[in-house]
Amino acid sequence: MTDRFVVGSFGEPGTMLAAVDALRGAGVAIHDVFAPYPVHGLDQAMGIRRSRLPLVTLLAGLGGLCFALAFQYYTAVFDWPLDVGGKPENSTLAFVPVCFELTVLIGGLGTVGAFLLRARLFPGKREQLAALGVTNNVFAIVTYAPRDANDDELARRIMLENGADEVEEREGST
Amino acid sequence: MTNRRPSCEEAAHAAPGGGEPLVQIGLPTGTRSTGFDATRRDVLSLMGFSLGALGVAGCRAPVQHAVPLPTASVEMVPGVPNLYATTCGGCSAACALVVKQRDGRPIKIEGNESSPLTGGGTCAAGQASVLSLYDDARLRGPSWLGNPVSWPEMDRHIRTALGGHSDAREVVLLSQTITSPSTRAVLEDLRAVFPKFRHVVYDPMSLAPLRAANRLCHGVAVIPHYRFDRARVVVGLEADFLGTWLAPVEFARQWAQRRKAGAERAFHVQCEAGLSVTGSNADLRLAVAPSDLGRFAVALLAAVARRLGDEQPAGLDASALAQETTHAAAVDRIAAELVRSRGESLVVSGSDDVATQIVVARLNAQLGNIGKTVDLERPSWQRQGDDAALPALINDMNRGAVHALMIWGANPVYDHPDGAAFRAALAKVALTISFADRRDETSAHVHAVCPDHHFLEAWGDAEPVAGQFSLRQPLIAPLHDTRAAVESMLAWADRPADHRSVVRDFWRRALYGRTTPAPGGFEDFWERTLERGVVEIPRPPVATHPFAGDWEGAVRDIISRGRANRSGAEHGGGYELALLETVGARDGRHANNPWLQELPDPMTRLTWGNVACVAPETAAALGVATGDVVSLTTEIGKLELPAFVQAGQQRRTISVAVGYGRWAAGKAGDGVGANVFPLARVENGARRYWARVAIAKTGRRARLAPAQTHFSMEGREIVQFEHVNEHEHEHEKLPDLWRERLRGAHAWGMSIDLDACTGCSACVVACQAENNIPVVGAEQVRKSRIMHWMRIDRYFEGDGEDARSLHQPMMCQHCQHAPCETVCPVLATTTSSEGINQQVYNRCIGTRYCANNCPYKVRRFNWHNFTANDDFPYNMQSPLGRLVLNPDVTVRSRGVMEKCNLCVQRIQLGKNQAVLQRRPMADGDVATACQQACPTGAIVFGDRGDPDSRVSKLLAGQRAYNVLEELGTRPNVGYLKRIARKEST
Amino acid sequence: MSTGAMEPTAGTGPEIAPATRWIEGTPSLHRITTDISRPMEAKPGRGWWICFGIAGAAVLNLLGMVTYLFAKGIGIWGLNNAVGWAFDITNFVFWIGIGHAGTLISAILLLFRQKWRTSINRSAEAMTIFAVMCAGLFPLIHMGRPWDAFFIFPYFPNQRGPLWVNFRSPLVWDVFAISTYFTISLVFWYLGMIPDLATLRDRAVSGIKKFVFRILSMGWNGSQRTWSRYEIVSLVLAALATPLVLSVHSIVSTDFATSLLPGWHTTIFPPYFVAGAIYSGFGMVLTLLIITRQTMHLERYITTNHLEAMAKVTLLTGSLVGYAYATEFFNAWYSGNVYERFHFINRATGPYAWCFYLMVLCNVLTPQIFWWKRARRSIPLLFIASILVNVGMWFERFVIIVVSLHRAFLPSGWGMFYPTVFDVGILIGVFGLFFSLFLLFIRALPMIAMWEVKGVAND
């Protein structure tokens, strides 16, 4: 579905941060902020909750560990036990390195996979830029456009007061 | 273990035309040509074809005495080897053999255990001789004046050239020693046909002086039959009887019997210039220069005489004689030992000096050894060569007195100092014939080359020692258009006969009568003898008389010459060149055999060529290092060879191996090393094997091809010693990290007795033949990439002349806790349920981690494709040469690891036999190739799971130990410590 | 992994004095973008072409020699029954070692909040990936039968019955360690590049460029919600990569440590190898950065402060390595084991002693000059030292491998290794491969993480 937004572009992270605070103080819901690099303090300002991705890492990692252990035990003890240098079939200590590597591998890939899914990033996705240069030197605050006329100017005003270079209304899809 | 066949004839009685001998044909007659091109895998199909081919052949007369495989199914079980008894043609020792034949091809030589002489042992050259059968250099057929002809044509040419027999034109046969009684009989017949027939016997390494001495002392010009097994004290004077001298296999066996006799263990002294296999095994070894050998013998004689209160050489007092040698003290002790065991001692000498031999004969006589350890009445018929005859023959040839000359098994152009003269003289002979199997140095200059069979294609018999007979029967139809020399000679004498009936008739006529008649008559006797291979037929003793030689004359002669020598030595370098035989090269007749060329010499560990062995002190004095090319100049010639600094070498002597430097032996043998034969002169009719020599550096360097480069044990307990009457010590067992794993029905293991191992290297070649081990050539050996699974490590203890050389057979130790297995990423090497460390070739990806982690460095890697690869032009490259491959053993591809697998294919065969006979496996059912080849029985293989097996008992014994035991690899291969006598240390 | 780690916004760590500036001057955000994009948008200069020409020639030589190797077998190398590994595994361990600096800089320094990593982590990670690619070549070509190399993976369905791999073998551990390391490094590197790829996408004028960067940048639009997850993921990956990087060279060292060969059978190998790896890695990073900052005019972003910091790490790890050498000798003597003792005497006095002394000279003595600040800040000195470090580290591996093998337990099995033209040729060829890849990288991708630099620049 398409929606209408108010987009304010800033040249300075400081002013942008101030604007975010002001907007939230005024109770304007901020859709998102776009920046060329992660601006310190913006998360708190926007009140973004901490991501639960590390949990994914933990689960994927444990999965890898279990798989590695089970697989090595199965091949060395059940499927075809062989006398290798007179060592016991279940040479657990010798299995440790592979277990560790698979934990890391699957844990890491799982996390990245989850991140791409959650952030809806995939190769060839057409980008939606809040403003030209958000990947270069522009910081853009995007709020939902107001439904009624009386506080029509609120978001725009606050942004301009806080030093926005430009404020415009645009249509876009979330 | 396999179905041992009485003879190739068994089926013959069933076969049509009964009388015809029946030989397993290995190759279709139709393919007998240079163009022959078959791989190992093709052979069976070719054999199928051979029936047709034979049909074609059958249209020609005479019919090939062979049947194709399909009709011989009575004996031929595909995949099951047949064993046939025959007699070795490798040298004049004529050892009794049992040859393994697979799918009609002889592929492996084994010793005949029923032989009272060898007891189943063989030597390196014998083991390798099966490869010579498939030698590409062999002639494909007869040739007249260099052009190939058919046999009938050849016979026509020769008959015309001989021009009838009536007249008195001299016909001479020049041959090596002939130990075959039937052939000797044939030669008698020839005398009847050719009025002036003469037989000249010539051996490149002759023992004529020994026979001469016995003629002078005992009235018979024979080589005694020595009995080392009866001797408690053995003194060898320049006689390498464990390696190359006379009958090494037989002697090694006798010697080992005494060595293993515990308290009765013989005391063995060896005096020699160059380090030999025998010297390295002696309890006491003395380095004596060739020119001093006689004086040493004299001193020994004097010392013995003094102890016996016996008469002294007139006009010479013992004390003076004792000063004749530098080893006075040792001489006295040796004399003591000899006298203590009178009648149970033995002095043997290979000296080329009659006087010295007389002194030795006198020694044996005084010690009462005649008839006990020295048997003159039942002598040896080997080495009958007569040094004086060849120069005489050359004169006759030059005089034009010789009308026709037949050369059989002799190659004087190569191996005689007068070779050039002989070659020139050949031109003066109206008709020259050679039976050589190749265009060698001599046969290249004759009119007619009538190639003889290889001994594996031929009939025959042998009597190496009086009364000890053995039969030879063919294992394969002649590969090429060759004909038995006997048949040829008989044909030219207009008494055509096939060799088999010649032998058979002789045995019926001359030998059968002397045996206790068999129930089945001669047929029965013949069958049984063919099956057994050997038979003992008593013969009247040779008449001898007690010692009556002019030994005092000999002594004076030696002393005077010795003094002259010494003064000569003062001015003029004073170095002596000593020619010696090595176990690989022998006298050079096997030069084109790549197995022997690549066999590391046990004493130098060098392959592919000979060197000038120089003592370390001498090398230092001359500023010569190993690899420096030196020039050796004697009064009759000059030679350039790389020097090799050899501990144990006599200071004033430079030893050089004969048998190298062939120029017409074939692809593998030509131009390898240098020919030293011409440097030793012929002195008043007798051949000398040493000469005064001047040695000089040339400044050039040569690249040797050593199989081992470091000879010190670096103080590590690798070869361990047991000191006689050392108190028993408890052998503590190392703790084990893991539970013992379940084993299968067997736990294979091996014991190697370092006290019995002489280092003769027969096992190395046997292993190579059994396991299809490729030859890699000098360049790869230089890069230390030799492929032998079994190697004989050689270490030195002490230095200088007194250095003692230790041999240690080393192959995969089949560790129960194998370091190689743990590191292999793909499980290509694991321990079998029967304790064998097995290598899975088709799983191996060649990371070489196993070889790096093997403390014994016994794993071998296929760095290149060594099979059917023109970069390695040895037997495996040639379609003919590949016929020797053992179909039971995979031919390894490039890039895989390989190593000893305890002849797992033989184990499997043994199991199958046991199953077929519905019995459990017994100890001794399986013998590995190395064990079977060993003449001294140093190697014992068996089931360690069975406490009563020989190997279990040996490895439980006091002398047993494992190499690098402290690493906890728990090998299944154990060693028995070498016994060190106090005297020797 | 404390809560601090979870809050990327926490201020700079106390380690770095606030005085140190990691960027010269105060460039605007746009200036940073243009500066860093310049190499990718301008035509390559002559210098670049010369370097690429040389490296490319070496790659062709590598292709030729490897082809011949596969045709003839590894017999064309100088290896033999005594010395089963030489240049092949030496190169393998060397390149794996080189690969360690990248992950170390990007992961460990990230956890430690080292701001100075921002200008160099991208190229260091790229170097890691290329080095691991070079290293991975050797396990393959050193095999006797490379066409059967897949046997080393536990694959399914398994045509050869239930025949798997030997999980007791360090070579199998290597397979897992290196493939994991390569994958994680690649992902980490790529993830870190996505925002910059987006920047390039938005700068791109030509259609193709835009198209390619659009695919690569996955529609990145700088959303703060994504940024916050993004930083969490980076930290997680860093947290995973840190033990991974330590494990990889530890496992590589077990190839030797788990064997029983004197000179290999040593318990200090894992830490010793890791130190050596970081050491050689930093050596290589120094070499590359000194070259690129000059040729690409990025002195503003890769400052002398960066180089000095790396010099300090080099000094530390170099001294660690030297300590390890000493420990080995002491233990050999202290163990009283004849084989151990002989091996180390042979290492210092045997036929390969010159390699040993060259190694000590380069690895232990060279970095000692970095005790002096002047030396740490002198570009020529740093450059020479970084080269020496790499020479020394290559010889360290050669000494460990060849000198241990050539004289092991049984003197009868002793031998010598002499390299052939193919040993040397392949060594050179692989260096060519590495540098070609790096040269292409600095042309095609942002060799400095713009977004991170921007973050640092505006603090």
Coordinates of N, CA, C and O in Angstrom, one line a residue, chain B residues 454-526:
Chain B
H454 N 66.6 -69.2 -22.6 CA 66.8 -68.8 -21.2 C 66.6 -70.1 -20.3 O 65.8 -70.9 -20.7
F455 N 67.2 -70.2 -19.1 CA 67.1 -71.4 -18.4 C 65.6 -71.8 -18.0 O 65.3 -73.0 -17.8
L456 N 64.8 -70.8 -18.0 CA 63.4 -71.1 -17.7 C 62.6 -71.6 -18.9 O 61.5 -72.1 -18.7
E457 N 63.3 -71.6 -20.0 CA 62.6 -72.2 -21.2 C 63.3 -73.5 -21.6 O 62.9 -74.1 -22.6
A458 N 64.2 -73.9 -20.8 CA 65.1 -75.0 -21.3 C 65.0 -76.3 -20.4 O 64.6 -76.2 -19.2
W459 N 65.4 -77.4 -21.0 CA 65.7 -78.6 -20.2 C 67.1 -78.6 -19.8 O 67.9 -77.8 -20.3
G460 N 67.4 -79.5 -18.8 CA 68.7 -79.6 -18.4 C 68.9 -80.3 -17.1 O 67.9 -80.7 -16.5
D461 N 70.1 -80.3 -16.6 CA 70.3 -80.9 -15.3 C 71.6 -80.3 -14.7 O 72.3 -79.6 -15.4
A462 N 71.9 -80.6 -13.5 CA 73.1 -80.0 -12.9 C 73.6 -80.9 -11.8 O 72.9 -81.6 -11.2
E463 N 75.0 -80.9 -11.6 CA 75.6 -81.6 -10.5 C 76.6 -80.6 -9.9 O 77.8 -80.7 -10.1
P464 N 76.1 -79.6 -9.1 CA 77.0 -78.6 -8.6 C 78.0 -79.2 -7.7 O 79.2 -78.8 -7.6
V465 N 77.6 -80.2 -6.9 CA 78.5 -80.9 -6.0 C 78.4 -82.4 -6.2 O 77.3 -82.9 -6.5
A466 N 79.5 -83.1 -6.2 CA 79.5 -84.5 -6.6 C 78.4 -85.2 -5.9 O 78.3 -85.1 -4.6
G467 N 77.5 -85.9 -6.6 CA 76.5 -86.7 -6.0 C 75.2 -85.9 -5.8 O 74.2 -86.6 -5.6
Q468 N 75.2 -84.6 -5.9 CA 74.0 -83.8 -5.7 C 73.5 -83.4 -7.1 O 74.0 -82.5 -7.7
F469 N 72.4 -84.1 -7.6 CA 71.9 -83.8 -8.9 C 70.6 -83.0 -8.8 O 69.9 -83.1 -7.8
S470 N 70.4 -82.2 -9.8 CA 69.1 -81.5 -9.9 C 68.7 -81.4 -11.4 O 69.6 -81.4 -12.2
L471 N 67.4 -81.4 -11.6 CA 66.9 -81.3 -13.0 C 66.4 -79.9 -13.3 O 66.0 -79.2 -12.4
R472 N 66.4 -79.6 -14.6 CA 65.9 -78.4 -15.1 C 64.8 -78.7 -16.1 O 65.0 -79.5 -17.0
Q473 N 63.6 -78.0 -16.0 CA 62.6 -78.2 -16.9 C 62.0 -76.9 -17.3 O 62.0 -75.9 -16.5
P474 N 61.5 -76.8 -18.5 CA 61.0 -75.5 -19.0 C 59.7 -75.1 -18.3 O 58.9 -76.0 -18.0
L475 N 59.5 -73.8 -18.1 CA 58.2 -73.3 -17.5 C 57.4 -72.6 -18.5 O 56.3 -72.2 -18.2
I476 N 58.0 -72.4 -19.7 CA 57.2 -71.6 -20.7 C 57.8 -72.0 -22.0 O 59.0 -72.3 -22.1
A477 N 57.0 -72.0 -23.0 CA 57.6 -72.2 -24.4 C 58.5 -71.1 -24.7 O 58.3 -69.9 -24.2
P478 N 59.6 -71.4 -25.4 CA 60.5 -70.3 -25.8 C 59.8 -69.1 -26.3 O 59.0 -69.2 -27.1
L479 N 60.1 -67.9 -25.7 CA 59.5 -66.7 -26.1 C 59.9 -66.3 -27.5 O 59.1 -65.7 -28.3
H480 N 61.1 -66.6 -27.9 CA 61.6 -66.2 -29.1 C 62.1 -67.4 -29.9 O 62.1 -68.6 -29.4
D481 N 62.6 -67.2 -31.1 CA 63.0 -68.4 -32.0 C 64.4 -68.8 -31.6 O 65.3 -68.7 -32.3
T482 N 64.5 -69.3 -30.3 CA 65.8 -69.7 -29.8 C 65.8 -71.3 -29.8 O 64.8 -72.0 -30.0
R483 N 67.1 -71.8 -29.7 CA 67.2 -73.3 -29.7 C 68.3 -73.6 -28.6 O 69.3 -72.9 -28.5
A484 N 68.1 -74.7 -27.9 CA 69.0 -75.1 -26.9 C 70.4 -75.3 -27.5 O 70.5 -76.0 -28.6
A485 N 71.4 -74.8 -26.9 CA 72.8 -75.0 -27.5 C 73.1 -76.4 -27.7 O 73.7 -76.8 -28.7
V486 N 72.7 -77.3 -26.8 CA 73.0 -78.7 -27.0 C 72.4 -79.2 -28.3 O 73.0 -79.9 -29.1
E487 N 71.1 -78.8 -28.5 CA 70.5 -79.3 -29.7 C 71.2 -78.8 -30.9 O 71.5 -79.5 -31.9
S488 N 71.7 -77.5 -30.9 CA 72.4 -77.0 -32.0 C 73.7 -77.8 -32.3 O 73.9 -78.3 -33.4
M489 N 74.4 -78.0 -31.2 CA 75.7 -78.7 -31.4 C 75.4 -80.1 -32.0 O 76.1 -80.6 -32.9
L490 N 74.4 -80.8 -31.4 CA 74.1 -82.1 -31.9 C 73.7 -82.1 -33.4 O 74.1 -82.9 -34.2
A491 N 72.9 -81.1 -33.7 CA 72.5 -81.0 -35.1 C 73.7 -80.8 -36.0 O 73.7 -81.5 -37.0
W492 N 74.6 -80.0 -35.6 CA 75.8 -79.8 -36.5 C 76.7 -81.1 -36.5 O 77.4 -81.4 -37.5
A493 N 76.5 -81.9 -35.5 CA 77.3 -83.2 -35.5 C 76.5 -84.3 -36.2 O 76.8 -85.5 -36.0
D494 N 75.4 -83.9 -36.8 CA 74.5 -84.8 -37.5 C 73.9 -85.9 -36.5 O 73.7 -87.0 -36.9
R495 N 73.7 -85.5 -35.3 CA 73.0 -86.4 -34.4 C 71.8 -85.6 -33.8 O 71.8 -85.5 -32.6
P496 N 71.0 -85.1 -34.6 CA 69.9 -84.3 -34.1 C 69.1 -85.0 -33.0 O 68.8 -86.2 -33.1
A497 N 68.8 -84.3 -32.0 CA 68.0 -84.8 -30.9 C 67.5 -83.7 -30.1 O 68.1 -82.6 -30.1
D498 N 66.3 -83.8 -29.5 CA 65.8 -82.7 -28.7 C 66.4 -82.8 -27.3 O 66.6 -83.9 -26.8
H499 N 66.6 -81.7 -26.7 CA 67.3 -81.6 -25.5 C 66.7 -82.5 -24.4 O 67.4 -83.1 -23.6
R500 N 65.3 -82.4 -24.4 CA 64.7 -83.2 -23.3 C 65.1 -84.7 -23.4 O 65.5 -85.3 -22.4
S501 N 65.0 -85.2 -24.6 CA 65.4 -86.7 -24.6 C 66.8 -86.9 -24.3 O 67.2 -87.9 -23.8
V502 N 67.7 -85.9 -24.7 CA 69.1 -86.0 -24.4 C 69.3 -86.2 -22.9 O 69.9 -87.1 -22.4
V503 N 68.6 -85.2 -22.1 CA 68.7 -85.3 -20.7 C 68.2 -86.6 -20.2 O 68.8 -87.3 -19.4
R504 N 67.0 -86.9 -20.6 CA 66.2 -88.1 -20.1 C 67.0 -89.4 -20.4 O 67.3 -90.1 -19.5
D505 N 67.5 -89.5 -21.6 CA 68.3 -90.7 -21.9 C 69.5 -90.8 -21.1 O 69.9 -91.9 -20.6
F506 N 70.2 -89.6 -20.9 CA 71.4 -89.7 -20.1 C 71.1 -90.2 -18.7 O 71.7 -91.0 -18.1
W507 N 70.0 -89.6 -18.1 CA 69.6 -90.0 -16.7 C 69.3 -91.5 -16.7 O 69.7 -92.2 -15.8
R508 N 68.6 -92.0 -17.7 CA 68.3 -93.4 -17.7 C 69.5 -94.2 -17.8 O 69.8 -95.2 -17.1
R509 N 70.4 -93.8 -18.8 CA 71.6 -94.6 -19.1 C 72.6 -94.5 -17.9 O 73.0 -95.5 -17.3
A510 N 72.9 -93.3 -17.5 CA 74.1 -93.1 -16.6 C 73.7 -93.0 -15.1 O 74.5 -93.4 -14.3
L511 N 72.6 -92.5 -14.8 CA 72.3 -92.2 -13.4 C 71.3 -93.2 -12.8 O 71.5 -93.7 -11.6
Y512 N 70.3 -93.6 -13.5 CA 69.3 -94.4 -12.9 C 69.9 -95.7 -12.3 O 69.5 -96.1 -11.2
G513 N 70.8 -96.2 -13.0 CA 71.5 -97.5 -12.6 C 72.1 -97.4 -11.2 O 72.1 -98.3 -10.4
R514 N 72.5 -96.2 -10.8 CA 73.2 -96.0 -9.5 C 72.2 -95.8 -8.4 O 72.7 -95.6 -7.3
T515 N 70.9 -95.7 -8.7 CA 70.0 -95.4 -7.6 C 69.4 -96.7 -7.2 O 69.4 -97.7 -8.0
T516 N 68.7 -96.7 -6.1 CA 67.9 -97.9 -5.7 C 66.7 -97.9 -6.6 O 65.9 -96.9 -6.6
P517 N 66.5 -98.9 -7.4 CA 65.5 -98.9 -8.4 C 64.1 -98.6 -7.8 O 63.8 -99.1 -6.7
A518 N 63.4 -97.7 -8.5 CA 62.0 -97.3 -8.0 C 61.1 -98.4 -8.5 O 61.3 -99.0 -9.5
P519 N 60.0 -98.5 -7.7 CA 59.0 -99.5 -8.1 C 58.4 -99.3 -9.5 O 58.3 -100.3 -10.3
G520 N 58.2 -98.1 -9.8 CA 57.6 -97.8 -11.1 C 58.7 -97.7 -12.2 O 58.4 -97.2 -13.3
G521 N 59.9 -98.2 -11.9 CA 60.9 -98.1 -13.0 C 61.4 -96.7 -13.2 O 61.1 -95.8 -12.4
F522 N 62.1 -96.5 -14.3 CA 62.7 -95.2 -14.6 C 61.6 -94.1 -14.7 O 61.8 -93.1 -14.1
E523 N 60.5 -94.5 -15.4 CA 59.5 -93.4 -15.5 C 59.1 -92.8 -14.2 O 59.1 -91.6 -14.0
D524 N 58.9 -93.7 -13.2 CA 58.5 -93.3 -11.9 C 59.6 -92.4 -11.3 O 59.4 -91.3 -10.8
F525 N 60.8 -92.9 -11.4 CA 62.0 -92.2 -10.9 C 62.1 -90.8 -11.5 O 62.2 -89.8 -10.8
W526 N 61.9 -90.8 -12.8 CA 62.0 -89.5 -13.6 C 60.9 -88.5 -13.1 O 61.2 -87.4 -12.8

